[in-house]
Amino acid sequence: MAVFKGFPLNLLFASILLILLLCIQSGGGQKKKENMLAEKVEQMMEWSSRRSVIRMNGDKFRRFVKAPPRNYSVIVMFTALQPQRQCSVCRQANEEYQVLANSWRYSSAFSNKLFFTVVDYDEGADVFQQLNMNSAPTFMHFPAKGKPKRADTFDLQRIGFASEQLAKWIADRTDVQIRVFRPPNYSGTIALALLVSLVGGLLYLRRNNLEFIYNKTGWAMAALCVVFAMTSGQMWNHIRGPPYAHKNPQNGQVSYIHGSSQAQFVAESHIILLLNAAITMGMVLLNEAATSKGDVGKRRIICLVGLGLVVFFFSFLLSIFRSKYHGYPYR
Amino acid sequence: ASVSGFLSLLSFTILFLAWLAGFSSRLFAVIRFESIIHEFDPWFNYRSTHHLSTNGFYEFLNWFDERAWYPLGRIVGGTVYPGLMVTAGLIHYILNLLHVTVHIRDVCVFLAPVFSGLTAVSTFLLTRELWNQGAGLLAACFIAIVPGYISRSVAGSFDNEGIAIFALQFTYYLWVKSVKTGSVFWTIGCCLSYFYMVSAWGGYVFIINLIPLHVFVLLLMQRFSRRLYIAYSTFYIVGLVLSMQIPFVGFQPIRTSEHMAAAGVFALLQAYAFLQYLKDRLTRQEFQTLFFLGVSLAAGVVFLTLTKPSLPPLLRYAKIHIPIIASVSEHQPTTWVSFFFDLHILVCTFPAGLWFCIKNINDERVFVALYAISAVYFAGVMVRLMLTLTPVVCMLSAIAFSSVFEHYLGDDMKRENPIKQHPFYPVKNSSVYSKLIVTMLMLMLLMMFAVHCTWVTSNAYSSPSVVLASYNHDGSRNILDDFREAYYWLRQNTDEHARVMSWWDYGYQIAGMANRTTLVDNNTWNNSHIALVGKAMSSNESAAYEIMKSLDVDYVLIIFGGVIGYSGDDINKFLWMVRIAEGEHPKDIRESDYFTPQGEFRVDKAGSPTLLNCLMYKMSYYRFGEMQLDFRTPPGFDRTRNAEIGNKDIRLKHLEEAFTSEHWLVRIYRVKKQENRQALDHKLRNIAAKQKYTSKKVLPSRFH
């Protein structure tokens, strides 16, 4: 009976206790949340003070990027940088990303509102699965509030991964303007200085015997090198950056000649360079055979070799051209 | 005497035949179609020439064209190289003076083929100065038919390059001549030719950098002479003054970095000549040489720093992808295929000619070597500059071939010369055979070259692009004359001052053929104006209407190739419009809106809704959904993009279809005028029936 009577009281007490507890807990929770946020921000700041791009594994990613109490935006690059993955695009993208992160890290506007992180596939494969991601590299922005939307994934296919483009995208998503500062590339200047000093040194050492400057063959060779490089389309390679050759993923066949007349491979341009050089050499030999004052038999051999070079390599060149330029009627 | 007379008769005949061959191989387009101006820029040149021939020279120089770039207009006289128009106008004038009444259009059409003959002659002269007469004749034959030059000079392609290559070659010939002789007479001739070149083409910058480079290299090689001093000093001063007479060039020659190398070399030459003078007076030889070395090094550094800014602009030009520059296919680097396509055997043999020139160097061969190297560099950077490479390739190849022929074809020399000099005398029989084989094979190569040139000219470079041709299975030909049909419709059926909006590619043609005001044209000087048109094309209809209203547009003209499968239409160019518009209005137009989430550009149902509702899409496909082209495909099947269009129910609110050409290639829409007044979308005012009078002092805010 006492039990029966005591029950409501007990209930009342328990409920009061519960409410009290809840109040305390929620108050404490608020405080704890703030603490946690401060802790997280502090942690992130510490990491980013050490390295401008924070490396993350699965746990860290879930704790610092996915978990809700956040007041900072995070840019994440999902990538596969391990050499065995053979992702050359990832490496290039990583370089651009580092440039961007460094220019943010060392800019005067640096704050704890934006962090740059990277998740490597080999360190956080679970993250990739969780986000349903099957290609790398991918850049994603995790906003301070809410979930990432469609536009929070950087459109790599279309815009490319130049850090200027990334900066533009970040400015678009987070209102943080980053001025990309590329570390100046001194290698060209150094190479030029080295070359100049080398030439100068050589000239100085051989100052008593400067005959070789007047060597016409050397100059002619240099001029022909420039000409061959240009006529075989090295400038196109330099500007467009085509692959060296194409490997067919199905049967593993390597093709050195691009099928279309609008494009070329690096290997192809080298082949053309050699062919052009061979034809030119043939012409020079033909001339040489007629003008030199040597043994007659030798001269005849030179003449025939020259002729053979011209005719054979020109027909070879023509057949390559034919294979590229569809509908060309002549052999 | 009789031998030399015979030789000159022979070379005259050969040159005449080269001229004739060059002229007639450029006539494919005229024979297949008709005497018509081609492509885009020639239409502007034609229109200005027409203006010149009807209104006179001074009127032309002061011409303010209010029919272009509405509402801005364009000062034509000050923004063109007038050489081409003046040449054509002059020929027309002279012919009419002689009572040979030809239309100005025919003069324009046939100008470039005629000048190609002059180019052949000047190439002959230049090569003769460099090597010998035989090489000159070969070079003239090469340049008459080489596709790299024909591409810019077929009949109907009335463009600056057609006459500029002649001026270029002739200037070089006179320069070489003046360096050889050191006479002021030839130098003044060179300056006049240079003046003609400046008046004709912006490529004169090539001359004003190459000639100083030649002088500089000659100085470095210690080949300084009085002849050089006289030639360059005269050329620089007179050429400078003459070039500044062209309104479009103005003060550029003393301001911009492209011309600074010439000034630097001029100063250097004066200093060098002064030192030479001192050296004659002074005796301290050792000190002098040292001094010379120091000065020439310093000058070299100065020269390099001065020329450096002049070379990279081209590279930068090619590299930076400003949409409007990147959208022009001529500004691309060159693949080896283009080299081979345009030059064939010459591209593989001209290095041999270069080799011979450098091995047997003299003053003028230094020039041709520098010409070859710089031109080949520029041609590698930009397809378009293949044109400047072509002449030097012809000359050097001619040198290579002629030196081979000289040695292997010299059969009759045997009779005149002593036996010893003949290379193959001891084994006479076999040597004759080997000579025969070499000659035959070389001739065969040249024949292949001629056949290749004809084929390329006929297939690749002889399409007017204003008139299209399609071939049936049995080989018969259909002429698609939609462009002219539409332009004449505009000319006949619209108000004289109607303003036509179209993408800039068609600006010159509309002005030339329809004689109507355009908003933008191929002289792309005002990017923001073009971006505005691009924005109108890529916005939805009501937003576009606002823009069109602000620009007073009466008609909109678009090119649509979906019916006949013409790939150069506006939908295929559409992304460039979006990009250019985005560059100026990034808040309103975003390129990514026009792609599917997968990043594809599609016009079918899967395409992005922004694309499916933009003005360009609506105008292109208006009522196209009702049209079934054949039984295998559904209605509204676009043959260019091989897709069934995604938006078949297109209604236009502010535009109405005015004209569609036979094959739907050109569609013209009329922009409707505004209704009398715009409907008010708010309710009528409600007046409160009884309100107490309240003083303004108390509640002044109510009345605001």
Coordinates of N, CA, C and O in Angstrom, one line a residue, chain A residues 150 158 172 216-217 220-221 223-224 226-228 230-233 235-236 239-240 261-262 264 268 272 276 279-280 283-284 286-287 289-291 296 299-300 303 307 310-311 314 317-318 320-321 324-325 327-331, chain B residues 319 332-337 339-341 344-345 347-352 354-356 358-359 361 373 376-377 380-381 400-401 403-404 407-408 423-424 426-427 430 437-438 441-442 445 448 451-452 455 590-592 595 597:
Chain A
R150 N 25.1 21.2 -54.6 CA 25.7 20.7 -55.8 C 26.8 21.6 -56.2 O 27.9 21.1 -56.7
R158 N 35.3 21.0 -66.4 CA 35.1 22.1 -67.3 C 36.1 23.3 -67.1 O 36.6 23.9 -68.0
D172 N 33.4 32.6 -54.6 CA 32.0 32.5 -54.9 C 31.2 31.8 -53.8 O 30.1 32.2 -53.4
K216 N 81.1 27.8 -89.8 CA 79.8 27.9 -90.4 C 79.0 26.7 -90.1 O 77.8 26.8 -90.0
T217 N 79.6 25.5 -90.1 CA 78.8 24.3 -89.9 C 78.1 24.3 -88.6 O 76.9 24.0 -88.5
A220 N 75.2 26.7 -89.0 CA 74.1 26.1 -89.9 C 73.4 25.0 -89.1 O 72.1 24.9 -89.2
M221 N 74.1 24.2 -88.3 CA 73.4 23.2 -87.5 C 72.4 23.8 -86.6 O 71.3 23.3 -86.5
A223 N 70.9 26.6 -86.8 CA 69.7 27.2 -87.6 C 68.8 26.0 -88.0 O 67.6 26.1 -87.8
L224 N 69.4 24.9 -88.4 CA 68.5 23.8 -88.9 C 67.8 23.2 -87.7 O 66.6 22.8 -87.8
V226 N 66.6 24.8 -85.1 CA 65.4 25.7 -84.9 C 64.3 25.4 -85.9 O 63.2 25.2 -85.6
V227 N 64.8 25.3 -87.2 CA 63.8 25.0 -88.2 C 63.1 23.7 -88.1 O 61.9 23.6 -88.1
F228 N 63.8 22.7 -87.8 CA 63.2 21.3 -87.6 C 62.3 21.3 -86.4 O 61.2 20.8 -86.5
M230 N 60.5 23.7 -85.3 CA 59.3 24.4 -85.6 C 58.4 23.7 -86.6 O 57.2 23.6 -86.4
T231 N 59.1 23.2 -87.6 CA 58.2 22.6 -88.7 C 57.6 21.2 -88.2 O 56.7 20.8 -88.8
S232 N 58.2 20.7 -87.2 CA 57.6 19.4 -86.7 C 56.6 19.7 -85.6 O 56.1 18.8 -85.0
G233 N 56.3 21.0 -85.3 CA 55.2 21.3 -84.4 C 55.6 21.2 -82.9 O 54.7 21.0 -82.1
M235 N 56.3 23.7 -81.1 CA 55.6 24.8 -80.5 C 54.2 24.4 -80.1 O 53.7 24.8 -79.1
W236 N 53.6 23.7 -81.0 CA 52.2 23.2 -80.7 C 52.3 22.3 -79.4 O 51.4 22.5 -78.5
I239 N 52.6 24.5 -76.3 CA 51.4 25.3 -75.9 C 50.3 24.3 -75.5 O 49.6 24.5 -74.5
R240 N 50.1 23.2 -76.2 CA 49.0 22.4 -76.0 C 49.3 21.2 -75.0 O 48.3 20.7 -74.3
S261 N 43.9 15.1 -88.1 CA 44.9 16.0 -88.6 C 45.0 17.3 -87.7 O 45.8 18.1 -87.9
Q262 N 44.1 17.4 -86.8 CA 44.0 18.6 -85.9 C 45.0 18.5 -84.7 O 45.2 19.5 -84.0
Q264 N 48.3 16.1 -82.6 CA 49.5 15.3 -82.7 C 50.0 14.8 -81.4 O 49.7 15.5 -80.4
E268 N 55.0 11.6 -82.2 CA 54.8 11.8 -83.6 C 55.6 13.0 -84.1 O 56.3 12.9 -85.2
I272 N 58.4 13.0 -87.1 CA 58.4 13.9 -88.2 C 59.7 14.7 -88.3 O 60.3 14.9 -89.4
N276 N 62.1 14.8 -91.5 CA 62.5 16.0 -92.2 C 64.0 16.1 -92.3 O 64.6 16.5 -93.3
I279 N 65.4 13.8 -94.9 CA 65.3 14.3 -96.3 C 66.2 15.5 -96.6 O 66.9 15.5 -97.6
T280 N 66.4 16.4 -95.6 CA 67.3 17.5 -95.8 C 68.7 16.9 -96.0 O 69.5 17.4 -96.8
M283 N 69.2 15.7 -99.4 CA 69.5 16.8 -100.4 C 70.9 17.3 -100.3 O 71.6 17.5 -101.3
V284 N 71.4 17.4 -99.0 CA 72.7 17.9 -98.8 C 73.8 16.9 -99.4 O 74.7 17.3 -100.1
L286 N 73.3 14.7 -101.8 CA 73.3 14.8 -103.2 C 74.2 15.9 -103.8 O 74.9 15.7 -104.7
N287 N 74.1 17.0 -103.1 CA 74.9 18.1 -103.5 C 76.4 17.9 -103.3 O 77.2 18.2 -104.1
A289 N 77.8 15.1 -103.1 CA 78.4 14.1 -104.0 C 78.9 14.7 -105.3 O 79.9 14.3 -105.9
A290 N 78.2 15.8 -105.7 CA 78.5 16.4 -107.0 C 79.7 17.3 -106.9 O 80.4 17.6 -107.8
T291 N 79.9 17.9 -105.7 CA 80.8 19.0 -105.6 C 82.1 18.6 -104.9 O 83.2 19.2 -105.2
V296 N 85.8 8.6 -107.0 CA 84.6 8.6 -107.8 C 83.6 7.6 -107.2 O 82.4 7.9 -107.1
R299 N 82.0 8.9 -104.2 CA 81.0 9.9 -104.5 C 79.7 9.3 -105.0 O 78.6 9.8 -104.7
R300 N 79.8 8.3 -105.8 CA 78.6 7.7 -106.3 C 77.8 7.0 -105.2 O 76.5 7.1 -105.2
C303 N 76.0 9.8 -103.5 CA 74.9 10.2 -104.3 C 73.7 9.3 -104.2 O 72.6 9.7 -103.9
L307 N 70.1 10.1 -102.5 CA 68.9 9.9 -103.3 C 67.9 9.0 -102.5 O 66.7 9.3 -102.4
V310 N 66.2 10.8 -99.6 CA 65.2 11.7 -100.0 C 63.9 10.9 -100.4 O 62.8 11.2 -99.9
V311 N 64.1 10.0 -101.3 CA 62.9 9.3 -101.9 C 62.2 8.5 -100.8 O 61.0 8.6 -100.6
F314 N 60.8 10.6 -97.9 CA 59.6 11.4 -98.3 C 58.4 10.6 -98.5 O 57.3 11.0 -98.1
L317 N 57.0 9.9 -95.2 CA 56.3 11.0 -94.6 C 54.9 11.2 -95.3 O 54.0 11.5 -94.6
L318 N 54.9 11.0 -96.6 CA 53.7 11.1 -97.3 C 52.7 10.1 -96.8 O 51.5 10.4 -96.7
I320 N 52.5 8.8 -93.8 CA 52.0 9.2 -92.5 C 50.9 10.3 -92.7 O 49.9 10.3 -92.1
F321 N 51.2 11.2 -93.6 CA 50.3 12.3 -93.8 C 49.0 11.8 -94.3 O 47.9 12.2 -93.9
K324 N 46.8 10.4 -91.7 CA 46.2 11.4 -90.8 C 45.1 12.2 -91.6 O 44.1 12.6 -91.0
Y325 N 45.4 12.6 -92.8 CA 44.5 13.4 -93.5 C 43.6 12.6 -94.4 O 44.0 12.2 -95.5
G327 N 41.0 11.2 -96.8 CA 40.5 11.7 -98.1 C 41.6 12.2 -99.0 O 41.3 12.8 -100.0
Y328 N 42.8 12.1 -98.6 CA 43.9 12.6 -99.4 C 44.2 11.6 -100.5 O 44.5 10.4 -100.2
P329 N 44.1 12.0 -101.8 CA 44.0 11.0 -102.8 C 45.4 10.5 -103.3 O 45.4 9.5 -104.0
Y330 N 46.5 11.2 -103.0 CA 47.7 10.8 -103.7 C 48.6 10.0 -102.8 O 48.6 10.1 -101.6
R331 N 49.5 9.2 -103.4 CA 50.5 8.5 -102.7 C 51.9 9.1 -102.9 O 52.2 9.5 -104.0
Chain B
K319 N 48.7 32.6 -76.1 CA 48.5 31.8 -74.9 C 47.3 32.2 -74.1 O 46.6 31.4 -73.6
Q332 N 45.8 29.8 -83.6 CA 46.2 28.6 -82.9 C 47.6 28.3 -83.3 O 48.1 28.6 -84.4
P333 N 48.3 27.5 -82.5 CA 49.7 27.1 -82.9 C 49.5 26.1 -84.1 O 48.4 25.5 -84.3
T334 N 50.7 25.8 -84.7 CA 50.6 25.0 -85.9 C 51.1 23.6 -85.7 O 52.1 23.4 -85.1
T335 N 50.3 22.6 -86.2 CA 50.8 21.2 -86.1 C 51.6 21.0 -87.4 O 51.6 21.7 -88.3
W336 N 52.3 19.8 -87.3 CA 53.2 19.5 -88.5 C 52.3 19.3 -89.7 O 52.8 19.5 -90.9
V337 N 51.1 18.8 -89.5 CA 50.2 18.5 -90.6 C 49.9 19.8 -91.4 O 50.0 19.8 -92.7
F339 N 51.8 22.4 -91.6 CA 53.1 22.7 -92.4 C 53.1 21.9 -93.7 O 53.4 22.4 -94.8
F340 N 52.9 20.6 -93.5 CA 53.0 19.7 -94.7 C 51.9 20.0 -95.7 O 52.1 20.0 -96.9
F341 N 50.7 20.2 -95.2 CA 49.6 20.5 -96.1 C 49.8 21.7 -96.9 O 49.5 21.8 -98.1
H344 N 54.1 21.0 -98.5 CA 54.4 19.7 -99.1 C 55.9 19.5 -99.1 O 56.6 19.6 -98.1
I345 N 56.5 19.2 -100.3 CA 57.9 18.9 -100.3 C 58.8 20.0 -99.9 O 59.9 19.8 -99.4
V347 N 58.7 21.9 -97.4 CA 59.0 22.0 -96.0 C 60.1 21.0 -95.6 O 60.9 21.3 -94.7
C348 N 60.3 20.0 -96.3 CA 61.5 19.1 -96.0 C 62.7 19.5 -96.7 O 63.8 19.1 -96.3
T349 N 62.6 20.3 -97.8 CA 63.8 20.6 -98.5 C 64.4 22.0 -98.2 O 65.6 22.2 -98.5
F350 N 63.6 22.8 -97.7 CA 64.1 24.2 -97.5 C 65.2 24.3 -96.4 O 66.1 25.1 -96.6
P351 N 65.2 23.3 -95.4 CA 66.4 23.4 -94.6 C 67.7 23.1 -95.3 O 68.7 23.7 -95.0
A352 N 67.7 22.3 -96.4 CA 68.9 22.1 -97.2 C 69.3 23.4 -97.8 O 70.5 23.8 -97.8
L354 N 68.7 26.4 -96.7 CA 69.3 27.2 -95.6 C 70.7 26.8 -95.3 O 71.6 27.6 -95.0
W355 N 70.9 25.5 -95.3 CA 72.3 24.9 -95.1 C 73.3 25.5 -96.1 O 74.3 26.0 -95.8
F356 N 72.9 25.4 -97.4 CA 73.8 25.9 -98.4 C 74.1 27.4 -98.2 O 75.2 27.9 -98.4
I358 N 74.0 29.2 -95.5 CA 74.9 29.5 -94.3 C 76.3 29.0 -94.6 O 77.3 29.7 -94.2
K359 N 76.4 27.9 -95.4 CA 77.8 27.4 -95.7 C 78.5 28.4 -96.6 O 79.7 28.5 -96.6
I361 N 78.2 31.9 -96.9 CA 77.6 33.0 -96.4 C 78.1 34.3 -97.0 O 79.3 34.4 -97.4
I373 N 64.6 31.9 -90.1 CA 64.5 31.4 -88.8 C 63.4 32.2 -88.0 O 62.5 31.6 -87.3
V376 N 59.9 31.0 -89.4 CA 59.5 29.7 -89.0 C 59.1 29.7 -87.6 O 58.1 28.9 -87.2
Y377 N 59.7 30.5 -86.8 CA 59.3 30.6 -85.4 C 57.9 31.1 -85.3 O 57.0 30.5 -84.6
G380 N 55.3 28.7 -86.4 CA 55.0 27.7 -85.4 C 54.1 28.2 -84.3 O 53.3 27.4 -83.8
V381 N 54.1 29.5 -84.0 CA 53.3 30.0 -82.9 C 51.8 30.1 -83.4 O 50.9 29.9 -82.7
A400 N 67.8 24.9 -103.0 CA 68.2 23.5 -102.8 C 68.0 22.8 -104.1 O 69.0 22.1 -104.6
F401 N 66.9 22.9 -104.7 CA 66.6 22.1 -105.9 C 67.5 22.6 -107.0 O 68.0 21.8 -107.8
S403 N 70.4 23.9 -106.9 CA 71.8 23.5 -106.8 C 72.0 22.0 -107.2 O 73.0 21.6 -107.8
V404 N 70.9 21.2 -106.9 CA 71.0 19.8 -107.3 C 70.9 19.7 -108.8 O 71.7 19.0 -109.4
H407 N 74.0 20.5 -110.7 CA 75.0 19.5 -110.8 C 74.7 18.3 -111.6 O 75.5 17.6 -112.1
Y408 N 73.4 18.0 -111.6 CA 73.0 16.7 -112.3 C 72.4 16.9 -113.6 O 72.1 15.9 -114.3
P423 N 82.5 16.3 -113.0 CA 82.6 15.4 -111.9 C 82.6 13.9 -112.2 O 83.3 13.1 -111.6
F424 N 81.8 13.6 -113.2 CA 81.6 12.1 -113.4 C 82.3 11.6 -114.7 O 81.9 10.6 -115.2
P426 N 85.2 10.2 -115.6 CA 85.9 8.9 -115.7 C 84.9 7.7 -116.0 O 85.3 6.8 -116.8
V427 N 83.8 7.6 -115.3 CA 82.9 6.5 -115.5 C 81.7 7.1 -116.2 O 80.7 7.3 -115.6
S430 N 77.9 5.0 -116.5 CA 77.2 4.9 -115.3 C 76.8 6.2 -114.7 O 75.8 6.4 -114.1
I437 N 68.8 9.2 -113.2 CA 67.9 8.8 -112.2 C 67.7 9.9 -111.2 O 66.5 10.2 -110.9
V438 N 68.7 10.6 -110.8 CA 68.5 11.7 -109.8 C 67.6 12.7 -110.4 O 66.6 13.1 -109.8
L441 N 64.0 11.5 -110.6 CA 63.3 11.4 -109.3 C 63.0 12.8 -108.8 O 61.9 13.0 -108.2
M442 N 63.9 13.7 -108.9 CA 63.7 15.0 -108.5 C 62.5 15.7 -109.2 O 61.6 16.3 -108.6
L445 N 59.3 14.3 -107.8 CA 58.9 14.9 -106.6 C 58.3 16.3 -106.9 O 57.2 16.6 -106.3
M448 N 54.8 15.7 -108.1 CA 53.9 15.4 -107.0 C 53.5 16.7 -106.3 O 52.4 16.9 -105.8
V451 N 50.9 18.5 -108.3 CA 49.6 17.9 -108.2 C 49.0 18.1 -106.8 O 47.8 18.5 -106.7
H452 N 49.8 18.0 -105.8 CA 49.3 18.3 -104.4 C 48.8 19.7 -104.3 O 47.7 20.0 -103.8
W455 N 45.4 20.1 -105.9 CA 44.4 19.4 -105.2 C 44.0 20.2 -104.0 O 42.8 20.4 -103.7
R590 N 26.1 32.6 -66.6 CA 27.1 31.7 -66.1 C 27.2 30.6 -67.1 O 26.2 30.0 -67.4
E591 N 28.4 30.3 -67.5 CA 28.6 29.2 -68.5 C 28.1 27.9 -68.0 O 27.5 27.1 -68.7
S592 N 28.2 27.6 -66.7 CA 27.9 26.3 -66.1 C 26.4 26.1 -66.2 O 25.9 24.9 -66.2
F595 N 25.2 23.9 -69.2 CA 25.7 22.5 -69.3 C 24.7 21.6 -68.5 O 24.1 22.1 -67.5
P597 N 24.3 18.6 -65.7 CA 25.1 18.3 -64.5 C 26.3 17.5 -64.8 O 27.3 17.6 -64.1

